[in-house]
Short mmCIF file of C-alpha atoms in Angstrom, two decimals:
data_model
loop_
_atom_site.label_atom_id
_atom_site.label_comp_id
_atom_site.label_asym_id
_atom_site.label_seq_id
_atom_site.Cartn_x
_atom_site.Cartn_y
_atom_site.Cartn_z
CA UNK A 1 0.00 0.00 0.00
CA UNK A 2 3.02 2.31 -0.09
CA UNK A 3 5.31 3.71 -2.73
CA UNK A 4 8.64 5.46 -2.51
CA UNK A 5 6.97 8.75 -3.39
CA UNK A 6 4.97 8.63 -0.15
CA UNK A 7 7.99 8.47 2.09
CA UNK A 8 8.78 12.21 2.00
CA UNK A 9 6.12 14.87 2.38
CA UNK A 10 6.24 18.15 0.51
CA UNK A 11 8.63 20.78 1.76
CA UNK A 12 10.36 18.39 4.17
CA UNK A 13 14.07 18.35 3.46
CA UNK A 14 16.33 15.41 4.14
CA UNK A 15 17.87 17.13 7.16
CA UNK A 16 14.53 17.06 9.00
CA UNK A 17 13.74 13.41 8.20
CA UNK A 18 16.96 11.78 9.31
CA UNK A 19 18.38 11.28 12.79
CA UNK A 20 20.49 14.01 14.30
CA UNK A 21 23.55 11.77 14.08
CA UNK A 22 23.68 10.62 17.70
CA UNK A 23 20.44 8.67 17.98
CA UNK A 24 18.32 11.66 19.02
CA UNK A 25 15.19 12.82 17.25
CA UNK A 26 15.86 15.62 14.75
CA UNK A 27 14.98 19.20 15.53
CA UNK A 28 11.32 20.11 15.09
CA UNK A 29 10.86 22.45 12.14
CA UNK A 30 7.90 24.48 10.89
CA UNK A 31 6.58 22.91 7.70
CA UNK A 32 6.58 25.46 4.83
CA UNK A 33 3.27 26.97 3.78
CA UNK A 34 1.55 25.90 0.56
CA UNK A 35 -0.19 28.13 -1.97
CA UNK A 36 -2.92 25.66 -2.88
CA UNK A 37 -4.96 23.68 -0.35
CA UNK A 38 -5.85 20.60 -2.37
CA UNK A 39 -5.44 16.85 -2.05
CA UNK A 40 -2.02 15.72 -3.23
CA UNK A 41 -0.06 12.48 -3.68
CA UNK A 42 2.39 13.97 -1.19
CA UNK A 43 0.20 15.33 1.61
CA UNK A 44 1.27 17.23 4.68
CA UNK A 45 -1.54 15.64 6.72
CA UNK A 46 -2.73 12.03 6.54
CA UNK A 47 -5.97 11.47 8.47
CA UNK A 48 -6.66 7.79 9.18
CA UNK A 49 -10.22 6.59 9.81
CA UNK A 50 -10.12 3.06 11.33
CA UNK A 51 -13.28 1.06 10.56
CA UNK A 52 -14.75 -2.37 11.19
CA UNK A 53 -18.13 -3.16 9.63
CA UNK A 54 -19.05 0.50 9.22
CA UNK A 55 -20.94 0.31 5.93
CA UNK A 56 -23.56 2.70 7.27
CA UNK A 57 -21.38 5.46 8.71
CA UNK A 58 -18.34 5.34 6.42
CA UNK A 59 -19.64 7.37 3.47
CA UNK A 60 -21.14 10.29 5.45
CA UNK A 61 -18.01 10.40 7.61
CA UNK A 62 -15.52 10.55 4.74
CA UNK A 63 -17.62 12.97 2.66
CA UNK A 64 -18.02 15.33 5.59
CA UNK A 65 -14.34 15.11 6.56
CA UNK A 66 -13.17 15.58 2.97
CA UNK A 67 -15.42 18.60 2.49
CA UNK A 68 -14.22 20.17 5.71
CA UNK A 69 -10.54 19.72 4.86
CA UNK A 70 -11.00 20.98 1.29
CA UNK A 71 -12.67 24.17 2.60
CA UNK A 72 -10.55 24.96 5.63
CA UNK A 73 -7.21 23.15 5.66
CA UNK A 74 -4.34 25.22 4.15
CA UNK A 75 -2.10 22.25 3.29
CA UNK A 76 -2.35 19.21 0.99
CA UNK A 77 -4.08 16.34 2.78
CA UNK A 78 -5.05 12.71 2.43
CA UNK A 79 -7.76 10.59 4.06
CA UNK A 80 -6.95 6.91 4.57
CA UNK A 81 -9.71 4.44 5.38
CA UNK A 82 -8.11 1.62 7.43
CA UNK A 83 -10.38 -1.42 7.23
CA UNK A 84 -9.98 -3.81 10.18
CA UNK A 85 -11.13 -7.08 8.59
CA UNK A 86 -14.68 -5.92 7.85
CA UNK A 87 -17.11 -8.64 6.77
CA UNK A 88 -19.93 -6.39 5.49
CA UNK A 89 -19.91 -4.06 2.48
CA UNK A 90 -17.43 -1.62 4.01
CA UNK A 91 -14.74 -2.48 1.38
CA UNK A 92 -17.17 -1.70 -1.44
CA UNK A 93 -18.15 1.63 0.12
CA UNK A 94 -14.49 2.54 0.62
CA UNK A 95 -13.63 1.60 -2.97
CA UNK A 96 -16.40 3.85 -4.25
CA UNK A 97 -15.16 6.74 -2.12
CA UNK A 98 -11.59 6.40 -3.42
CA UNK A 99 -12.93 6.59 -6.96
CA UNK A 100 -15.13 9.61 -6.28
CA UNK A 101 -13.03 11.79 -3.98
CA UNK A 102 -9.44 12.87 -4.73
CA UNK A 103 -7.03 12.22 -1.89
CA UNK A 104 -8.99 9.33 -0.36
CA UNK A 105 -7.18 5.99 -0.02
CA UNK A 106 -8.19 2.55 1.24
CA UNK A 107 -6.07 0.08 3.22
CA UNK A 108 -7.22 -3.43 4.12
CA UNK A 109 -6.02 -5.33 7.19
CA UNK A 110 -6.99 -8.94 7.81
CA UNK A 111 -6.84 -8.58 11.61
CA UNK A 112 -9.02 -6.50 13.92
CA UNK A 113 -7.66 -3.85 16.23
CA UNK A 114 -7.66 -0.07 16.06
CA UNK A 115 -4.08 0.16 17.30
CA UNK A 116 -2.93 -2.40 14.76
CA UNK A 117 -4.56 -0.42 11.95
CA UNK A 118 -3.03 2.87 13.05
CA UNK A 119 0.43 1.36 13.46
CA UNK A 120 0.29 -0.17 9.97
CA UNK A 121 -0.98 2.90 8.12
CA UNK A 122 1.09 5.43 10.06
CA UNK A 123 4.25 3.37 9.59
CA UNK A 124 3.77 3.35 5.82
CA UNK A 125 2.62 6.93 5.37
CA UNK A 126 4.93 9.59 3.99
CA UNK A 127 3.01 12.55 5.43
CA UNK A 128 4.95 14.58 8.02
CA UNK A 129 1.83 14.88 10.21
CA UNK A 130 -0.32 11.81 10.96
CA UNK A 131 -3.74 11.90 12.58
CA UNK A 132 -6.77 9.73 13.20
CA UNK A 133 -10.39 10.11 14.18
CA UNK A 134 -13.28 7.77 14.85
CA UNK A 135 -15.71 7.06 12.03
CA UNK A 136 -18.70 8.34 13.99
CA UNK A 137 -17.19 11.87 13.98
CA UNK A 138 -18.28 12.45 17.56
CA UNK A 139 -15.66 15.21 17.76
CA UNK A 140 -16.50 18.52 16.11
CA UNK A 141 -14.24 18.95 13.07
CA UNK A 142 -13.54 22.59 13.92
CA UNK A 143 -10.95 21.21 16.37
CA UNK A 144 -8.96 19.48 13.61
CA UNK A 145 -6.85 22.46 12.55
CA UNK A 146 -6.06 23.44 16.20
CA UNK A 147 -5.11 19.77 16.73
CA UNK A 148 -2.50 19.58 13.97
CA UNK A 149 -1.31 23.21 13.94
CA UNK A 150 1.21 22.75 16.82
CA UNK A 151 2.69 19.77 14.96
CA UNK A 152 2.95 21.64 11.67
CA UNK A 153 4.57 24.61 13.41
CA UNK A 154 7.13 22.40 15.14
CA UNK A 155 5.91 23.35 18.59
CA UNK A 156 4.72 19.90 19.73
CA UNK A 157 5.34 16.21 19.06
CA UNK A 158 1.83 14.83 19.65
CA UNK A 159 -1.62 16.38 19.98
CA UNK A 160 -4.79 14.99 21.52
CA UNK A 161 -8.38 16.06 21.78
CA UNK A 162 -9.63 16.25 25.36
CA UNK A 163 -13.23 15.80 26.44
CA UNK A 164 -12.24 16.43 30.07
CA UNK A 165 -10.74 19.90 29.65
CA UNK A 166 -12.55 22.68 31.48
CA UNK A 167 -13.72 24.39 28.27
CA UNK A 168 -14.79 21.20 26.46
CA UNK A 169 -18.47 20.67 25.73
CA UNK A 170 -19.52 17.05 25.93
CA UNK A 171 -22.85 15.28 25.55
CA UNK A 172 -22.86 11.66 26.73
CA UNK A 173 -24.53 9.32 29.18
CA UNK A 174 -23.55 9.05 32.86
CA UNK A 175 -22.09 5.53 32.45
CA UNK A 176 -19.60 6.56 29.80
CA UNK A 177 -18.80 9.73 31.71
CA UNK A 178 -18.03 7.73 34.85
CA UNK A 179 -15.94 5.14 33.00
CA UNK A 180 -13.91 7.81 31.20
CA UNK A 181 -13.12 9.81 34.32
CA UNK A 182 -12.39 6.71 36.40
CA UNK A 183 -10.00 5.39 33.75
CA UNK A 184 -8.09 8.66 33.52
CA UNK A 185 -7.93 8.79 37.33
CA UNK A 186 -6.34 5.32 37.29
CA UNK A 187 -3.78 6.50 34.75
CA UNK A 188 -2.90 9.51 36.87
CA UNK A 189 -2.53 7.51 40.07
CA UNK A 190 -0.74 4.45 38.66
CA UNK A 191 1.32 5.76 35.73
CA UNK A 192 1.55 9.42 36.80
CA UNK A 193 -0.04 10.46 33.50
CA UNK A 194 -0.23 14.21 33.00
CA UNK A 195 -2.55 14.26 29.99
CA UNK A 196 -6.26 14.55 30.69
CA UNK A 197 -7.98 12.25 28.16
CA UNK A 198 -6.34 9.07 26.89
CA UNK A 199 -9.18 7.54 24.88
CA UNK A 200 -10.65 10.37 22.84
CA UNK A 201 -10.55 9.21 19.22
CA UNK A 202 -8.94 12.40 17.96
CA UNK A 203 -5.14 12.46 17.93
CA UNK A 204 -2.15 13.46 15.81
CA UNK A 205 1.60 12.84 15.80
CA UNK A 206 4.64 14.01 13.85
CA UNK A 207 5.99 11.34 11.54
CA UNK A 208 9.59 11.29 12.83
CA UNK A 209 8.20 10.72 16.34
CA UNK A 210 5.90 7.95 15.14
CA UNK A 211 8.81 6.17 13.44
CA UNK A 212 10.60 5.90 16.81
CA UNK A 213 7.59 5.49 19.08
CA UNK A 214 5.38 2.96 17.27
CA UNK A 215 7.85 0.03 17.53
CA UNK A 216 7.75 0.42 21.32
CA UNK A 217 3.94 0.20 21.54
CA UNK A 218 2.84 -3.41 21.98
CA UNK A 219 -0.94 -3.10 22.14
CA UNK A 220 -2.94 -3.45 18.95
CA UNK A 221 -6.37 -2.64 20.36
CA UNK A 222 -7.99 0.16 22.33
CA UNK A 223 -5.10 0.53 24.79
CA UNK A 224 -2.85 1.62 21.90
CA UNK A 225 -3.66 5.31 22.51
CA UNK A 226 -2.85 5.16 26.20
CA UNK A 227 0.42 3.30 25.73
CA UNK A 228 1.49 5.72 23.01
CA UNK A 229 0.83 8.74 25.21
CA UNK A 230 2.39 7.32 28.38
CA UNK A 231 5.63 6.41 26.61
CA UNK A 232 5.76 9.77 24.84
CA UNK A 233 5.20 11.65 28.09
CA UNK A 234 7.80 9.61 29.99
CA UNK A 235 10.30 10.32 27.21
CA UNK A 236 9.77 14.05 27.65
CA UNK A 237 7.99 14.67 24.36
CA UNK A 238 5.60 17.61 24.16
CA UNK A 239 1.90 16.69 24.08
CA UNK A 240 -0.57 19.41 23.08
CA UNK A 241 -4.17 19.15 24.30
CA UNK A 242 -7.14 20.64 22.47
CA UNK A 243 -10.53 21.07 24.21
CA UNK A 244 -13.18 19.54 21.96
CA UNK A 245 -16.92 19.55 21.50
CA UNK A 246 -18.00 15.92 21.58
CA UNK A 247 -21.36 14.17 21.22
CA UNK A 248 -21.60 10.52 22.23
CA UNK A 249 -22.65 8.02 19.58
CA UNK A 250 -25.44 5.96 21.20
CA UNK A 251 -24.89 3.18 18.65
CA UNK A 252 -21.18 2.78 19.37
CA UNK A 253 -19.99 -0.82 19.13
CA UNK A 254 -17.36 -0.46 21.85
CA UNK A 255 -17.78 -3.07 24.59
CA UNK A 256 -17.07 -1.07 27.70
CA UNK A 257 -16.46 -3.89 30.22
CA UNK A 258 -14.15 -5.93 28.00
CA UNK A 259 -12.29 -2.85 26.84
CA UNK A 260 -11.84 -1.67 30.45
CA UNK A 261 -10.42 -5.08 31.46
CA UNK A 262 -7.94 -5.05 28.58
CA UNK A 263 -6.94 -1.50 29.42
CA UNK A 264 -6.21 -2.42 33.04
CA UNK A 265 -3.99 -5.27 31.85
CA UNK A 266 -2.20 -2.78 29.65
CA UNK A 267 -1.72 -0.37 32.55
CA UNK A 268 -0.10 -3.16 34.58
CA UNK A 269 2.18 -4.21 31.69
CA UNK A 270 3.35 -0.68 30.88
CA UNK A 271 3.80 0.21 34.55
CA UNK A 272 5.97 -2.84 35.13
CA UNK A 273 8.08 -2.11 32.04
CA UNK A 274 8.64 1.48 33.15
CA UNK A 275 9.51 0.40 36.69
CA UNK A 276 12.29 -1.94 35.56
CA UNK A 277 13.57 0.40 32.83
CA UNK A 278 12.84 -2.09 30.04
CA UNK A 279 11.89 0.55 27.45
CA UNK A 280 14.57 2.44 25.44
CA UNK A 281 12.93 5.82 25.93
CA UNK A 282 16.25 7.57 25.34
CA UNK A 283 15.64 6.96 21.62
CA UNK A 284 12.84 9.53 21.83
CA UNK A 285 14.98 12.32 23.27
CA UNK A 286 15.24 15.65 21.49
CA UNK A 287 18.65 17.31 21.15
CA UNK A 288 19.32 20.19 23.52
CA UNK A 289 18.72 23.39 21.60
CA UNK A 290 15.44 22.24 20.09
CA UNK A 291 13.71 24.82 22.24
CA UNK A 292 14.58 28.43 21.24
CA UNK A 293 15.06 29.23 24.92
CA UNK A 294 17.93 26.75 25.00
CA UNK A 295 19.68 28.50 22.13
CA UNK A 296 19.34 31.81 23.96
CA UNK A 297 21.70 30.63 26.71
CA UNK A 298 25.22 31.92 26.02
CA UNK A 299 28.40 30.96 27.80
CA UNK A 300 26.80 28.02 29.60
CA UNK A 301 27.58 24.41 28.64
CA UNK A 302 24.51 22.70 27.23
CA UNK A 303 22.33 21.16 29.86
CA UNK A 304 24.41 22.47 32.75
CA UNK A 305 21.67 24.55 34.38
CA UNK A 306 19.11 21.74 34.25
CA UNK A 307 21.67 19.18 35.43
CA UNK A 308 22.71 21.35 38.36
CA UNK A 309 19.11 21.68 39.52
CA UNK A 310 18.53 17.94 39.18
CA UNK A 311 21.82 17.10 40.90
CA UNK A 312 21.05 19.42 43.82
CA UNK A 313 17.61 17.91 44.31
CA UNK A 314 18.99 14.37 44.20
CA UNK A 315 21.89 15.43 46.42
CA UNK A 316 19.63 16.84 49.15
CA UNK A 317 17.53 13.69 49.22
CA UNK A 318 20.63 11.47 49.12
CA UNK A 319 22.23 13.39 51.99
CA UNK A 320 19.13 13.01 54.14
CA UNK A 321 18.98 9.33 53.27
CA UNK A 322 22.69 8.95 54.07
CA UNK A 323 22.40 10.70 57.43
CA UNK A 324 19.39 8.60 58.37
CA UNK A 325 21.27 5.41 57.49
CA UNK A 326 24.38 6.57 59.37
CA UNK A 327 22.35 7.27 62.49
CA UNK A 328 20.69 3.86 62.18
CA UNK A 329 23.96 1.96 61.61
CA UNK A 330 25.67 3.91 64.42
CA UNK A 331 23.38 2.21 66.91
CA UNK A 332 25.20 -1.07 66.36
CA UNK A 333 28.68 -0.35 64.95
CA UNK A 334 31.45 2.20 65.14
CA UNK A 335 31.53 5.47 63.17
CA UNK A 336 33.78 4.19 60.35
CA UNK A 337 31.66 1.10 59.63
CA UNK A 338 28.46 3.12 59.94
CA UNK A 339 29.82 5.75 57.55
CA UNK A 340 30.98 3.15 55.02
CA UNK A 341 27.71 1.23 55.03
CA UNK A 342 25.58 4.38 54.78
CA UNK A 343 27.69 5.75 51.95
CA UNK A 344 27.59 2.48 49.99
CA UNK A 345 23.80 2.15 50.10
CA UNK A 346 23.16 5.82 49.42
CA UNK A 347 25.75 5.86 46.61
CA UNK A 348 23.92 3.14 44.66
CA UNK A 349 20.64 5.01 45.07
CA UNK A 350 22.32 8.34 44.21
CA UNK A 351 23.86 6.99 40.99
CA UNK A 352 20.56 5.48 39.87
CA UNK A 353 18.66 8.70 40.60
CA UNK A 354 21.23 10.94 38.89
CA UNK A 355 21.36 8.59 35.92
CA UNK A 356 17.65 8.99 35.28
CA UNK A 357 16.71 12.40 36.66
CA UNK A 358 19.84 14.54 36.26
CA UNK A 359 21.48 13.21 33.11
CA UNK A 360 18.40 11.76 31.39
CA UNK A 361 19.78 8.26 30.79
CA UNK A 362 16.96 5.71 30.41
CA UNK A 363 16.86 1.99 29.77
CA UNK A 364 19.17 -0.75 30.99
CA UNK A 365 22.02 -0.15 28.55
CA UNK A 366 25.20 0.76 30.47
CA UNK A 367 23.51 0.59 33.88
CA UNK A 368 26.08 -1.82 35.34
CA UNK A 369 28.99 0.24 34.03
CA UNK A 370 27.45 3.41 35.40
CA UNK A 371 27.03 1.83 38.84
CA UNK A 372 30.65 0.61 38.77
CA UNK A 373 31.87 4.10 37.91
CA UNK A 374 29.54 5.48 40.55
CA UNK A 375 31.22 3.23 43.12
CA UNK A 376 34.58 4.74 42.18
CA UNK A 377 33.08 8.15 42.85
CA UNK A 378 31.73 6.69 46.09
CA UNK A 379 35.24 5.59 47.07
CA UNK A 380 36.47 9.14 46.69
CA UNK A 381 33.64 10.39 48.87
CA UNK A 382 34.40 7.65 51.39
CA UNK A 383 38.01 8.73 51.54
CA UNK A 384 37.04 12.34 52.17
CA UNK A 385 34.45 11.61 54.85
CA UNK A 386 36.41 8.84 56.54
CA UNK A 387 39.48 11.04 56.59
CA UNK A 388 37.43 13.78 58.20
CA UNK A 389 36.14 11.38 60.87
CA UNK A 390 39.66 10.11 61.53
CA UNK A 391 40.97 13.65 61.88
CA UNK A 392 38.11 14.51 64.22
CA UNK A 393 38.80 11.47 66.37
CA UNK A 394 42.51 12.27 66.58
CA UNK A 395 41.80 15.87 67.52
CA UNK A 396 39.06 15.43 70.13
CA UNK A 397 39.22 11.82 71.24
CA UNK A 398 35.49 11.07 71.78
CA UNK A 399 33.41 13.61 69.82
CA UNK A 400 29.68 13.86 70.32
CA UNK A 401 27.23 12.47 67.75
CA UNK A 402 26.23 16.01 66.78
CA UNK A 403 29.85 16.95 66.15
CA UNK A 404 30.31 13.87 63.97
CA UNK A 405 27.26 14.83 61.88
CA UNK A 406 28.48 18.41 61.47
CA UNK A 407 31.91 17.24 60.24
CA UNK A 408 30.29 14.74 57.88
CA UNK A 409 28.02 17.42 56.41
CA UNK A 410 31.02 19.68 55.74
CA UNK A 411 32.98 16.81 54.19
CA UNK A 412 30.02 15.82 52.05
CA UNK A 413 29.65 19.37 50.74
CA UNK A 414 33.24 19.24 49.53
CA UNK A 415 32.72 15.77 48.06
CA UNK A 416 29.50 16.86 46.33
CA UNK A 417 31.24 19.34 44.03
CA UNK A 418 33.77 16.73 43.01
CA UNK A 419 31.03 14.11 42.60
CA UNK A 420 29.07 16.31 40.17
CA UNK A 421 32.13 17.03 38.06
CA UNK A 422 33.02 13.33 37.87
CA UNK A 423 29.47 12.27 37.06
CA UNK A 424 29.13 14.89 34.33
CA UNK A 425 32.54 14.45 32.71
CA UNK A 426 33.21 10.73 33.26
CA UNK A 427 30.18 8.65 34.27
CA UNK A 428 27.53 10.40 32.15
CA UNK A 429 29.43 12.46 29.56
CA UNK A 430 27.24 14.75 27.50
CA UNK A 431 26.32 13.40 24.09
CA UNK A 432 27.47 15.57 21.27
CA UNK A 433 24.56 17.44 19.72
CA UNK A 434 24.82 19.23 16.37
CA UNK A 435 24.66 22.98 16.53
CA UNK A 436 21.36 24.34 15.23
CA UNK A 437 21.80 25.99 11.90
CA UNK A 438 21.47 29.74 11.72
CA UNK A 439 18.67 30.24 9.23
CA UNK A 440 18.46 33.80 7.99
#
């Protein structure tokens, strides 16, 4: 269903479609404007409509969507009907639409599953912006341009319609309202999701993001949306939310109970994978300098300000953890053994926290090496603090517990500066990022 001509959208140069050279996503760029808003073999926007036995709703949906885009959308577009193994006359209706309306395509899949259909069509599309909407068109189409505009401009990586935003206007029954809000509450409490509406059938994504993100998404059904958004958010990608006007389809074929059960299984699977670091989310990182505010910083090494803040936060928590452990160990052993044990445990936790939060390293790759290097840094800290305790003991004989803590805090402050420099330059060296081109 694809040709080589569909792999590159109009106005998208090779620099924006390839990797940045170090495994990061390329810089987001504003897609150039077009003089004529008409369907094209090389569209800027590809809107996918997943269907399964929708012979009744397919034609009015596509005709209405096509008319809206032709009137209002300022870029070339395409509408792709993704047929999930329909057994009624849906294929015949879709074939007729492709013959009648320019820019309408049909793709047939022999397996059911909305997520499977979206993954297949999006993976093979050449449009720089990919979107989808449900065939019932419950969402008002006036939200389509606000949905994709942040992706076209280069501001955001994904965009979603939200029925739960304060300014959204929604008409639906109390059961669906309760299920929707309960599900999003579960996502917030279990996966720390920051987006407001995971299941609204109205979403868009930039193609270079989809190329990296789709292979990580395992679900092929209704949980596909949630998994896509959770992984994108955890990777630090920018998700834009659009309040929508939405009217429930009373004839929807979605089975709420079965779908909810499958979604809960998906929440457990994704939560476990995130907890053990099994997902290579570092492949979704943007290079520093993608945000214009980053490029405005002069005379400061890239990432230094953010890393310093993260390191200080981790350092404060690690110091409190270390002091608590030292006080606990001191109940049973001498000061040197208590100091060594507390430092060892807190050093492992400190390296893991700095690896993820300060230096943005995700996944299991290199974790053992990083911990080994972190232990070397720990040994230096141990030498400084143990030397301080030894000097204190030689000077005062039997110092009080408060005096020991005061000396340890001073020694740790000195060791902290050295620890940050070693972590930044040796354990987690900054990846080289290409300088953004000066476009004048």
